[in-house]
mmCIF file of C-alpha atoms in Angstrom:
data_model
loop_
_atom_site.group_PDB
_atom_site.id
_atom_site.type_symbol
_atom_site.label_atom_id
_atom_site.label_comp_id
_atom_site.label_asym_id
_atom_site.label_seq_id
_atom_site.Cartn_x
_atom_site.Cartn_y
_atom_site.Cartn_z
ATOM 1 C CA MET A 1 -91.214 -123.210 -73.781
ATOM 2 C CA LYS A 2 -87.458 -122.954 -74.153
ATOM 3 C CA VAL A 3 -85.706 -125.896 -75.780
ATOM 4 C CA THR A 4 -83.187 -126.020 -72.930
ATOM 5 C CA ILE A 5 -85.929 -126.697 -70.370
ATOM 6 C CA ILE A 6 -87.311 -129.552 -72.465
ATOM 7 C CA ARG A 7 -83.796 -130.926 -72.917
ATOM 8 C CA ARG A 8 -83.130 -130.844 -69.171
ATOM 9 C CA VAL A 9 -86.341 -132.805 -68.576
ATOM 10 C CA VAL A 10 -85.298 -135.390 -71.173
ATOM 11 C CA GLN A 11 -81.789 -135.713 -69.702
ATOM 12 C CA LEU A 12 -83.124 -136.304 -66.185
ATOM 13 C CA ALA A 13 -85.869 -138.600 -67.487
ATOM 14 C CA MET A 14 -83.231 -140.790 -69.146
ATOM 15 C CA LEU A 15 -81.422 -141.218 -65.833
ATOM 16 C CA VAL A 16 -84.702 -142.097 -64.120
ATOM 17 C CA LEU A 17 -85.664 -144.493 -66.918
ATOM 18 C CA PHE A 18 -82.641 -146.704 -66.316
ATOM 19 C CA CYS A 19 -83.338 -146.724 -62.565
ATOM 20 C CA LEU A 20 -86.964 -147.841 -62.956
ATOM 21 C CA PRO A 21 -86.422 -151.559 -63.787
ATOM 22 C CA PRO A 22 -84.631 -152.420 -60.500
ATOM 23 C CA LEU A 23 -87.082 -150.281 -58.490
ATOM 24 C CA LEU A 24 -90.123 -151.889 -60.125
ATOM 25 C CA ALA A 25 -88.647 -155.327 -59.415
ATOM 26 C CA GLY A 26 -88.408 -154.460 -55.730
ATOM 27 C CA TRP A 27 -84.678 -153.842 -55.742
ATOM 28 C CA GLY A 28 -82.862 -150.568 -55.148
ATOM 29 C CA VAL A 29 -80.618 -148.245 -57.097
ATOM 30 C CA PHE A 30 -76.803 -148.170 -56.809
ATOM 31 C CA GLY A 31 -76.853 -151.971 -57.061
ATOM 32 C CA LEU A 32 -78.645 -152.424 -53.747
ATOM 33 C CA PHE A 33 -80.966 -155.367 -53.097
ATOM 34 C CA ALA A 34 -83.995 -154.197 -51.156
ATOM 35 C CA GLY A 35 -85.798 -157.523 -50.713
ATOM 36 C CA GLY A 36 -85.793 -160.216 -48.050
ATOM 37 C CA ASP A 37 -85.312 -163.971 -48.203
ATOM 38 C CA GLU A 38 -88.280 -164.617 -50.489
ATOM 39 C CA GLN A 39 -87.783 -165.162 -54.198
ATOM 40 C CA MET A 40 -88.008 -161.942 -56.209
ATOM 41 C CA PRO A 41 -87.938 -161.165 -59.925
ATOM 42 C CA THR A 42 -84.729 -159.767 -61.345
ATOM 43 C CA PRO A 43 -84.793 -156.371 -63.079
ATOM 44 C CA ALA A 44 -83.771 -158.091 -66.313
ATOM 45 C CA ASP A 45 -87.132 -159.908 -66.373
ATOM 46 C CA GLY A 46 -88.936 -156.692 -67.337
ATOM 47 C CA VAL A 47 -89.620 -155.121 -70.729
ATOM 48 C CA PHE A 48 -86.652 -152.765 -70.408
ATOM 49 C CA PHE A 49 -83.337 -153.158 -68.604
ATOM 50 C CA GLY A 50 -79.720 -152.202 -69.027
ATOM 51 C CA SER A 51 -77.463 -149.199 -69.377
ATOM 52 C CA LEU A 52 -76.323 -146.813 -72.087
ATOM 53 C CA SER A 53 -73.722 -149.407 -73.085
ATOM 54 C CA SER A 54 -76.167 -152.264 -73.567
ATOM 55 C CA SER A 55 -79.916 -152.479 -73.058
ATOM 56 C CA SER A 56 -82.765 -154.838 -73.771
ATOM 57 C CA VAL A 57 -86.009 -153.237 -74.948
ATOM 58 C CA GLY A 58 -88.894 -155.637 -75.529
ATOM 59 C CA GLY A 59 -86.469 -158.424 -76.326
ATOM 60 C CA VAL A 60 -84.429 -156.292 -78.727
ATOM 61 C CA THR A 61 -80.844 -155.731 -77.592
ATOM 62 C CA LEU A 62 -79.344 -152.297 -78.200
ATOM 63 C CA PHE A 63 -75.615 -151.611 -78.038
ATOM 64 C CA ASP A 64 -73.472 -148.516 -77.754
ATOM 65 C CA PRO A 65 -71.774 -148.561 -81.206
ATOM 66 C CA LEU A 66 -68.347 -147.717 -79.777
ATOM 67 C CA ALA A 67 -68.650 -150.457 -77.148
ATOM 68 C CA ALA A 68 -69.623 -152.921 -79.878
ATOM 69 C CA LEU A 69 -66.576 -151.926 -81.932
ATOM 70 C CA GLU A 70 -64.333 -152.319 -78.891
ATOM 71 C CA VAL A 71 -65.708 -155.785 -78.115
ATOM 72 C CA PHE A 72 -65.326 -156.808 -81.744
ATOM 73 C CA ALA A 73 -61.731 -155.540 -81.833
ATOM 74 C CA ALA A 74 -60.839 -157.168 -78.515
ATOM 75 C CA SER A 75 -62.412 -160.567 -79.195
ATOM 76 C CA HIS A 76 -62.127 -160.596 -83.005
ATOM 77 C CA SER A 77 -65.738 -161.743 -83.095
ATOM 78 C CA LEU A 78 -69.150 -160.145 -82.765
ATOM 79 C CA GLU A 79 -72.527 -161.813 -82.475
ATOM 80 C CA LEU A 80 -75.120 -160.838 -85.060
ATOM 81 C CA ALA A 81 -77.423 -159.623 -82.289
ATOM 82 C CA ALA A 82 -74.766 -157.214 -81.045
ATOM 83 C CA LEU A 83 -74.035 -155.990 -84.561
ATOM 84 C CA ALA A 84 -77.736 -155.472 -85.273
ATOM 85 C CA GLY A 85 -78.226 -153.677 -81.946
ATOM 86 C CA ALA A 86 -75.327 -151.295 -82.616
ATOM 87 C CA LEU A 87 -76.456 -150.614 -86.185
ATOM 88 C CA LEU A 88 -79.989 -149.863 -84.999
ATOM 89 C CA VAL A 89 -78.667 -147.246 -82.562
ATOM 90 C CA LEU A 90 -76.483 -145.725 -85.291
ATOM 91 C CA VAL A 91 -79.394 -145.547 -87.723
ATOM 92 C CA VAL A 92 -81.710 -143.881 -85.203
ATOM 93 C CA TYR A 93 -79.201 -141.234 -84.166
ATOM 94 C CA GLY A 94 -77.971 -140.902 -87.736
ATOM 95 C CA LEU A 95 -81.477 -140.022 -88.907
ATOM 96 C CA ILE A 96 -82.086 -137.540 -86.083
ATOM 97 C CA SER A 97 -78.626 -136.047 -85.593
ATOM 98 C CA GLY A 98 -75.603 -138.059 -84.527
ATOM 99 C CA ARG A 99 -74.648 -135.937 -81.549
ATOM 100 C CA ALA A 100 -78.230 -135.624 -80.331
ATOM 101 C CA PHE A 101 -77.107 -138.389 -77.981
ATOM 102 C CA CYS A 102 -74.527 -136.010 -76.525
ATOM 103 C CA GLY A 103 -76.929 -133.117 -76.165
ATOM 104 C CA TRP A 104 -80.080 -134.906 -75.015
ATOM 105 C CA VAL A 105 -79.046 -138.208 -73.405
ATOM 106 C CA CYS A 106 -75.435 -138.316 -72.175
ATOM 107 C CA PRO A 107 -75.197 -137.657 -68.406
ATOM 108 C CA VAL A 108 -71.629 -136.314 -68.703
ATOM 109 C CA ASN A 109 -72.880 -133.458 -70.860
ATOM 110 C CA LEU A 110 -75.428 -132.644 -68.161
ATOM 111 C CA LEU A 111 -72.663 -132.575 -65.547
ATOM 112 C CA GLY A 112 -70.512 -130.511 -67.907
ATOM 113 C CA GLU A 113 -73.229 -127.901 -68.095
ATOM 114 C CA GLY A 114 -73.286 -127.951 -64.304
ATOM 115 C CA ALA A 115 -69.539 -127.275 -64.374
ATOM 116 C CA ASP A 116 -70.214 -124.313 -66.677
ATOM 117 C CA TRP A 117 -72.692 -122.931 -64.142
ATOM 118 C CA LEU A 118 -70.297 -123.472 -61.211
ATOM 119 C CA ARG A 119 -67.423 -121.828 -63.060
ATOM 120 C CA ARG A 120 -69.547 -118.744 -63.672
ATOM 121 C CA LYS A 121 -70.575 -118.640 -60.011
ATOM 122 C CA LEU A 122 -66.931 -118.892 -58.922
ATOM 123 C CA GLY A 123 -65.864 -116.245 -61.401
ATOM 124 C CA LEU A 124 -63.383 -118.562 -63.110
ATOM 125 C CA THR A 125 -62.293 -117.995 -66.692
ATOM 126 C CA VAL A 126 -60.815 -120.675 -68.938
ATOM 127 C CA PRO A 127 -59.947 -120.858 -72.646
ATOM 128 C CA GLU A 128 -62.835 -121.608 -75.032
ATOM 129 C CA ARG A 129 -61.047 -123.882 -77.507
ATOM 130 C CA THR A 130 -57.758 -125.625 -76.729
ATOM 131 C CA VAL A 131 -58.032 -128.905 -78.673
ATOM 132 C CA PRO A 132 -59.473 -129.332 -82.209
ATOM 133 C CA ARG A 133 -62.973 -130.794 -82.041
ATOM 134 C CA ARG A 134 -62.148 -133.506 -84.592
ATOM 135 C CA THR A 135 -59.617 -134.965 -82.157
ATOM 136 C CA LYS A 136 -62.340 -137.110 -80.631
ATOM 137 C CA MET A 137 -62.683 -139.063 -83.879
ATOM 138 C CA VAL A 138 -58.955 -139.850 -83.704
ATOM 139 C CA VAL A 139 -59.422 -140.861 -80.053
ATOM 140 C CA ALA A 140 -62.266 -143.203 -81.094
ATOM 141 C CA VAL A 141 -60.021 -144.936 -83.630
ATOM 142 C CA GLY A 142 -57.251 -145.156 -81.042
ATOM 143 C CA VAL A 143 -59.589 -146.717 -78.489
ATOM 144 C CA VAL A 144 -60.653 -149.444 -80.936
ATOM 145 C CA VAL A 145 -57.055 -150.166 -81.977
ATOM 146 C CA LEU A 146 -55.894 -150.298 -78.350
ATOM 147 C CA SER A 147 -58.792 -152.630 -77.488
ATOM 148 C CA ALA A 148 -57.576 -154.988 -80.205
ATOM 149 C CA LEU A 149 -54.021 -154.865 -78.870
ATOM 150 C CA VAL A 150 -54.802 -155.484 -75.187
ATOM 151 C CA GLY A 151 -57.760 -157.822 -75.679
ATOM 152 C CA PHE A 152 -60.472 -155.964 -73.749
ATOM 153 C CA PRO A 153 -62.721 -152.920 -74.361
ATOM 154 C CA VAL A 154 -60.504 -150.116 -73.101
ATOM 155 C CA PHE A 155 -62.918 -147.197 -72.983
ATOM 156 C CA GLU A 156 -65.645 -149.212 -71.291
ATOM 157 C CA ALA A 157 -63.278 -149.749 -68.367
ATOM 158 C CA VAL A 158 -62.752 -146.031 -67.792
ATOM 159 C CA SER A 159 -65.820 -144.420 -69.347
ATOM 160 C CA PRO A 160 -67.191 -141.434 -67.390
ATOM 161 C CA ILE A 161 -70.514 -142.029 -69.154
ATOM 162 C CA GLY A 162 -70.590 -145.530 -67.713
ATOM 163 C CA VAL A 163 -69.840 -144.526 -64.134
ATOM 164 C CA VAL A 164 -72.835 -142.164 -64.002
ATOM 165 C CA ASN A 165 -75.287 -144.460 -65.730
ATOM 166 C CA LYS A 166 -74.061 -147.826 -64.439
ATOM 167 C CA GLY A 167 -73.330 -146.402 -61.009
ATOM 168 C CA LEU A 168 -76.971 -145.385 -60.567
ATOM 169 C CA VAL A 169 -78.290 -148.731 -61.763
ATOM 170 C CA PHE A 170 -75.632 -151.268 -60.752
ATOM 171 C CA GLY A 171 -73.462 -149.432 -58.234
ATOM 172 C CA GLY A 172 -70.351 -149.709 -60.403
ATOM 173 C CA ILE A 173 -67.523 -147.222 -59.887
ATOM 174 C CA ALA A 174 -65.351 -148.022 -62.918
ATOM 175 C CA GLY A 175 -64.656 -144.704 -64.591
ATOM 176 C CA ALA A 176 -65.077 -142.580 -61.451
ATOM 177 C CA GLY A 177 -61.509 -141.310 -61.711
ATOM 178 C CA THR A 178 -62.052 -140.351 -65.343
ATOM 179 C CA LEU A 179 -65.237 -138.479 -64.453
ATOM 180 C CA VAL A 180 -63.469 -136.505 -61.714
ATOM 181 C CA ALA A 181 -60.662 -135.656 -64.142
ATOM 182 C CA VAL A 182 -63.162 -134.575 -66.811
ATOM 183 C CA LEU A 183 -65.052 -132.272 -64.440
ATOM 184 C CA ALA A 184 -61.798 -130.807 -63.077
ATOM 185 C CA ALA A 185 -60.641 -130.089 -66.626
ATOM 186 C CA GLU A 186 -64.012 -128.475 -67.398
ATOM 187 C CA LEU A 187 -63.714 -126.211 -64.371
ATOM 188 C CA PHE A 188 -60.058 -125.206 -64.496
ATOM 189 C CA PHE A 189 -58.541 -125.984 -67.896
ATOM 190 C CA SER A 190 -60.880 -125.534 -70.868
ATOM 191 C CA ARG A 191 -64.624 -125.168 -71.387
ATOM 192 C CA ARG A 192 -66.302 -128.354 -72.674
ATOM 193 C CA ILE A 193 -62.956 -129.937 -73.554
ATOM 194 C CA TRP A 194 -64.186 -133.498 -73.003
ATOM 195 C CA CYS A 195 -67.467 -133.308 -74.915
ATOM 196 C CA ARG A 196 -66.109 -131.076 -77.661
ATOM 197 C CA SER A 197 -62.740 -132.626 -78.309
ATOM 198 C CA LEU A 198 -61.886 -135.837 -76.458
ATOM 199 C CA CYS A 199 -64.889 -138.136 -75.941
ATOM 200 C CA PRO A 200 -64.508 -141.093 -78.341
ATOM 201 C CA LEU A 201 -68.234 -141.860 -78.335
ATOM 202 C CA GLY A 202 -68.854 -138.266 -79.359
ATOM 203 C CA GLY A 203 -66.340 -138.879 -82.147
ATOM 204 C CA VAL A 204 -68.371 -141.823 -83.440
ATOM 205 C CA TYR A 205 -71.552 -139.742 -83.489
ATOM 206 C CA GLN A 206 -69.733 -136.791 -85.058
ATOM 207 C CA ALA A 207 -68.740 -139.062 -87.964
ATOM 208 C CA ILE A 208 -72.409 -139.663 -88.840
ATOM 209 C CA GLY A 209 -73.707 -136.250 -87.762
ATOM 210 C CA ARG A 210 -73.929 -134.716 -91.224
ATOM 211 C CA ALA A 211 -76.630 -137.217 -92.200
ATOM 212 C CA GLY A 212 -79.017 -136.019 -89.481
ATOM 213 C CA GLN A 213 -82.419 -134.699 -90.511
ATOM 214 C CA VAL A 214 -82.978 -132.436 -87.486
ATOM 215 C CA ASN A 215 -80.978 -129.270 -88.037
ATOM 216 C CA VAL A 216 -80.643 -125.685 -86.888
ATOM 217 C CA ALA A 217 -81.638 -123.309 -89.692
ATOM 218 C CA ILE A 218 -81.023 -119.560 -89.893
ATOM 219 C CA ASP A 219 -83.020 -116.675 -91.315
ATOM 220 C CA HIS A 220 -80.239 -114.421 -92.612
ATOM 221 C CA GLU A 221 -82.556 -111.420 -92.913
ATOM 222 C CA THR A 222 -83.434 -111.611 -89.222
ATOM 223 C CA CYS A 223 -79.921 -112.332 -87.888
ATOM 224 C CA ILE A 224 -78.274 -109.238 -86.366
ATOM 225 C CA HIS A 225 -74.820 -110.871 -85.931
ATOM 226 C CA CYS A 226 -74.782 -110.396 -82.154
ATOM 227 C CA ASP A 227 -72.929 -113.718 -81.690
ATOM 228 C CA ARG A 228 -75.091 -114.750 -78.727
ATOM 229 C CA CYS A 229 -75.456 -118.147 -80.398
ATOM 230 C CA LYS A 230 -71.685 -118.641 -80.402
ATOM 231 C CA GLU A 231 -71.400 -117.662 -76.755
ATOM 232 C CA VAL A 232 -73.746 -120.441 -75.616
ATOM 233 C CA CYS A 233 -72.878 -123.179 -78.141
ATOM 234 C CA LEU A 234 -72.155 -126.436 -76.317
ATOM 235 C CA ALA A 235 -70.495 -128.138 -79.286
ATOM 236 C CA ASP A 236 -68.075 -125.565 -80.699
ATOM 237 C CA PRO A 237 -68.845 -121.946 -81.674
ATOM 238 C CA VAL A 238 -66.977 -122.351 -84.971
ATOM 239 C CA ILE A 239 -69.657 -124.694 -86.345
ATOM 240 C CA LEU A 240 -72.111 -121.778 -86.416
ATOM 241 C CA GLU A 241 -69.892 -119.480 -88.471
ATOM 242 C CA PRO A 242 -70.877 -120.631 -92.007
ATOM 243 C CA ALA A 243 -74.555 -120.087 -91.179
ATOM 244 C CA VAL A 244 -74.091 -116.805 -89.305
ATOM 245 C CA ASP A 245 -71.751 -115.449 -92.002
ATOM 246 C CA GLY A 246 -74.400 -116.094 -94.648
ATOM 247 C CA ASP A 247 -72.624 -118.928 -96.454
ATOM 248 C CA GLU A 248 -75.036 -121.677 -95.379
ATOM 249 C CA PRO A 249 -78.790 -121.769 -94.652
ATOM 250 C CA LEU A 250 -78.307 -124.140 -91.727
ATOM 251 C CA VAL A 251 -75.685 -125.617 -89.405
ATOM 252 C CA ARG A 252 -74.240 -128.525 -91.368
ATOM 253 C CA ALA A 253 -71.382 -129.616 -89.100
ATOM 254 C CA GLY A 254 -71.571 -133.183 -87.839
ATOM 255 C CA ASP A 255 -70.605 -131.844 -84.414
ATOM 256 C CA CYS A 256 -73.923 -130.062 -83.798
ATOM 257 C CA MET A 257 -75.737 -131.532 -80.771
ATOM 258 C CA VAL A 258 -79.067 -129.909 -81.767
ATOM 259 C CA CYS A 259 -79.185 -128.921 -78.101
ATOM 260 C CA GLY A 260 -81.166 -125.759 -78.838
ATOM 261 C CA ALA A 261 -78.955 -123.475 -76.751
ATOM 262 C CA CYS A 262 -78.383 -121.202 -79.755
ATOM 263 C CA VAL A 263 -82.088 -121.232 -80.633
ATOM 264 C CA ASP A 264 -82.990 -120.133 -77.110
ATOM 265 C CA ALA A 265 -80.298 -117.442 -77.007
ATOM 266 C CA CYS A 266 -81.097 -115.756 -80.331
ATOM 267 C CA PRO A 267 -82.781 -112.405 -79.515
ATOM 268 C CA THR A 268 -84.425 -112.083 -82.944
ATOM 269 C CA LYS A 269 -85.516 -115.731 -83.315
ATOM 270 C CA ALA A 270 -83.384 -116.033 -86.440
ATOM 271 C CA LEU A 271 -82.451 -119.605 -85.474
ATOM 272 C CA SER A 272 -84.932 -122.478 -85.449
ATOM 273 C CA PHE A 273 -85.107 -126.231 -85.912
ATOM 274 C CA GLN A 274 -86.027 -127.681 -89.297
ATOM 275 C CA LEU A 275 -86.423 -131.175 -90.694
ATOM 276 C CA GLY A 276 -84.187 -132.008 -93.635
ATOM 277 C CA ARG A 277 -80.918 -130.578 -94.866
ATOM 278 C CA ARG A 278 -82.184 -128.665 -97.889
ATOM 279 C CA PRO A 279 -82.704 -124.893 -97.588
ATOM 280 C CA ARG A 280 -86.270 -123.642 -97.391
#
């Protein structure tokens, strides 16, 4: 089975997962209350509840690491539970691959791939790379600094990730304008510009990406240098060059989403997933 199919299932399953707590409690999605006058349990009473920004799983609170940094910067204080929850998320993604969140979980990436499909159907052409991919790390630092200056978490107020996830669960629309702008830019300005170059949360995960233990490896003897992998890369085609050119046995860039698009596209099966960062 192609990796992309599995990834699509996981992406949709994550959206459904966050909608289940209110539905199981007898409520509705989009923040709707489906009950009558009788007393009903709240979704938060279950084993799992929350959003990609903050969730409770079996009594353990998990936090989006960027959101936690913004709150800390804005309030100049951070509860130990929030710090522990953010560190736990960082450790998990750090061990797998930092930007696995972007490739397998983030709903904006899913919509961005939909924009790719629509652009092809409309016959539109846009530049491949217009902003350096490391810009998003600078944006992440800027978001935290600005949060400290204005006294509230800036990105959380306009996050396109939040409007998809929180909109489904809570009916919130904060960030809707940003999401529209992101999708318009994807369609008419530059392919994957938000996910590749501007998303501050992607910048946080990029910073820890090189520690990930799930990596794309290459068999140099099998590679025919057709560049199909670069054509489909969701992160940035340039991250594949050291491996394809024979300088590296695997894709080492912290930007890799381990999305599997290159693995699926390779006609000779020269690309595959491996555990660990040492050559085999």
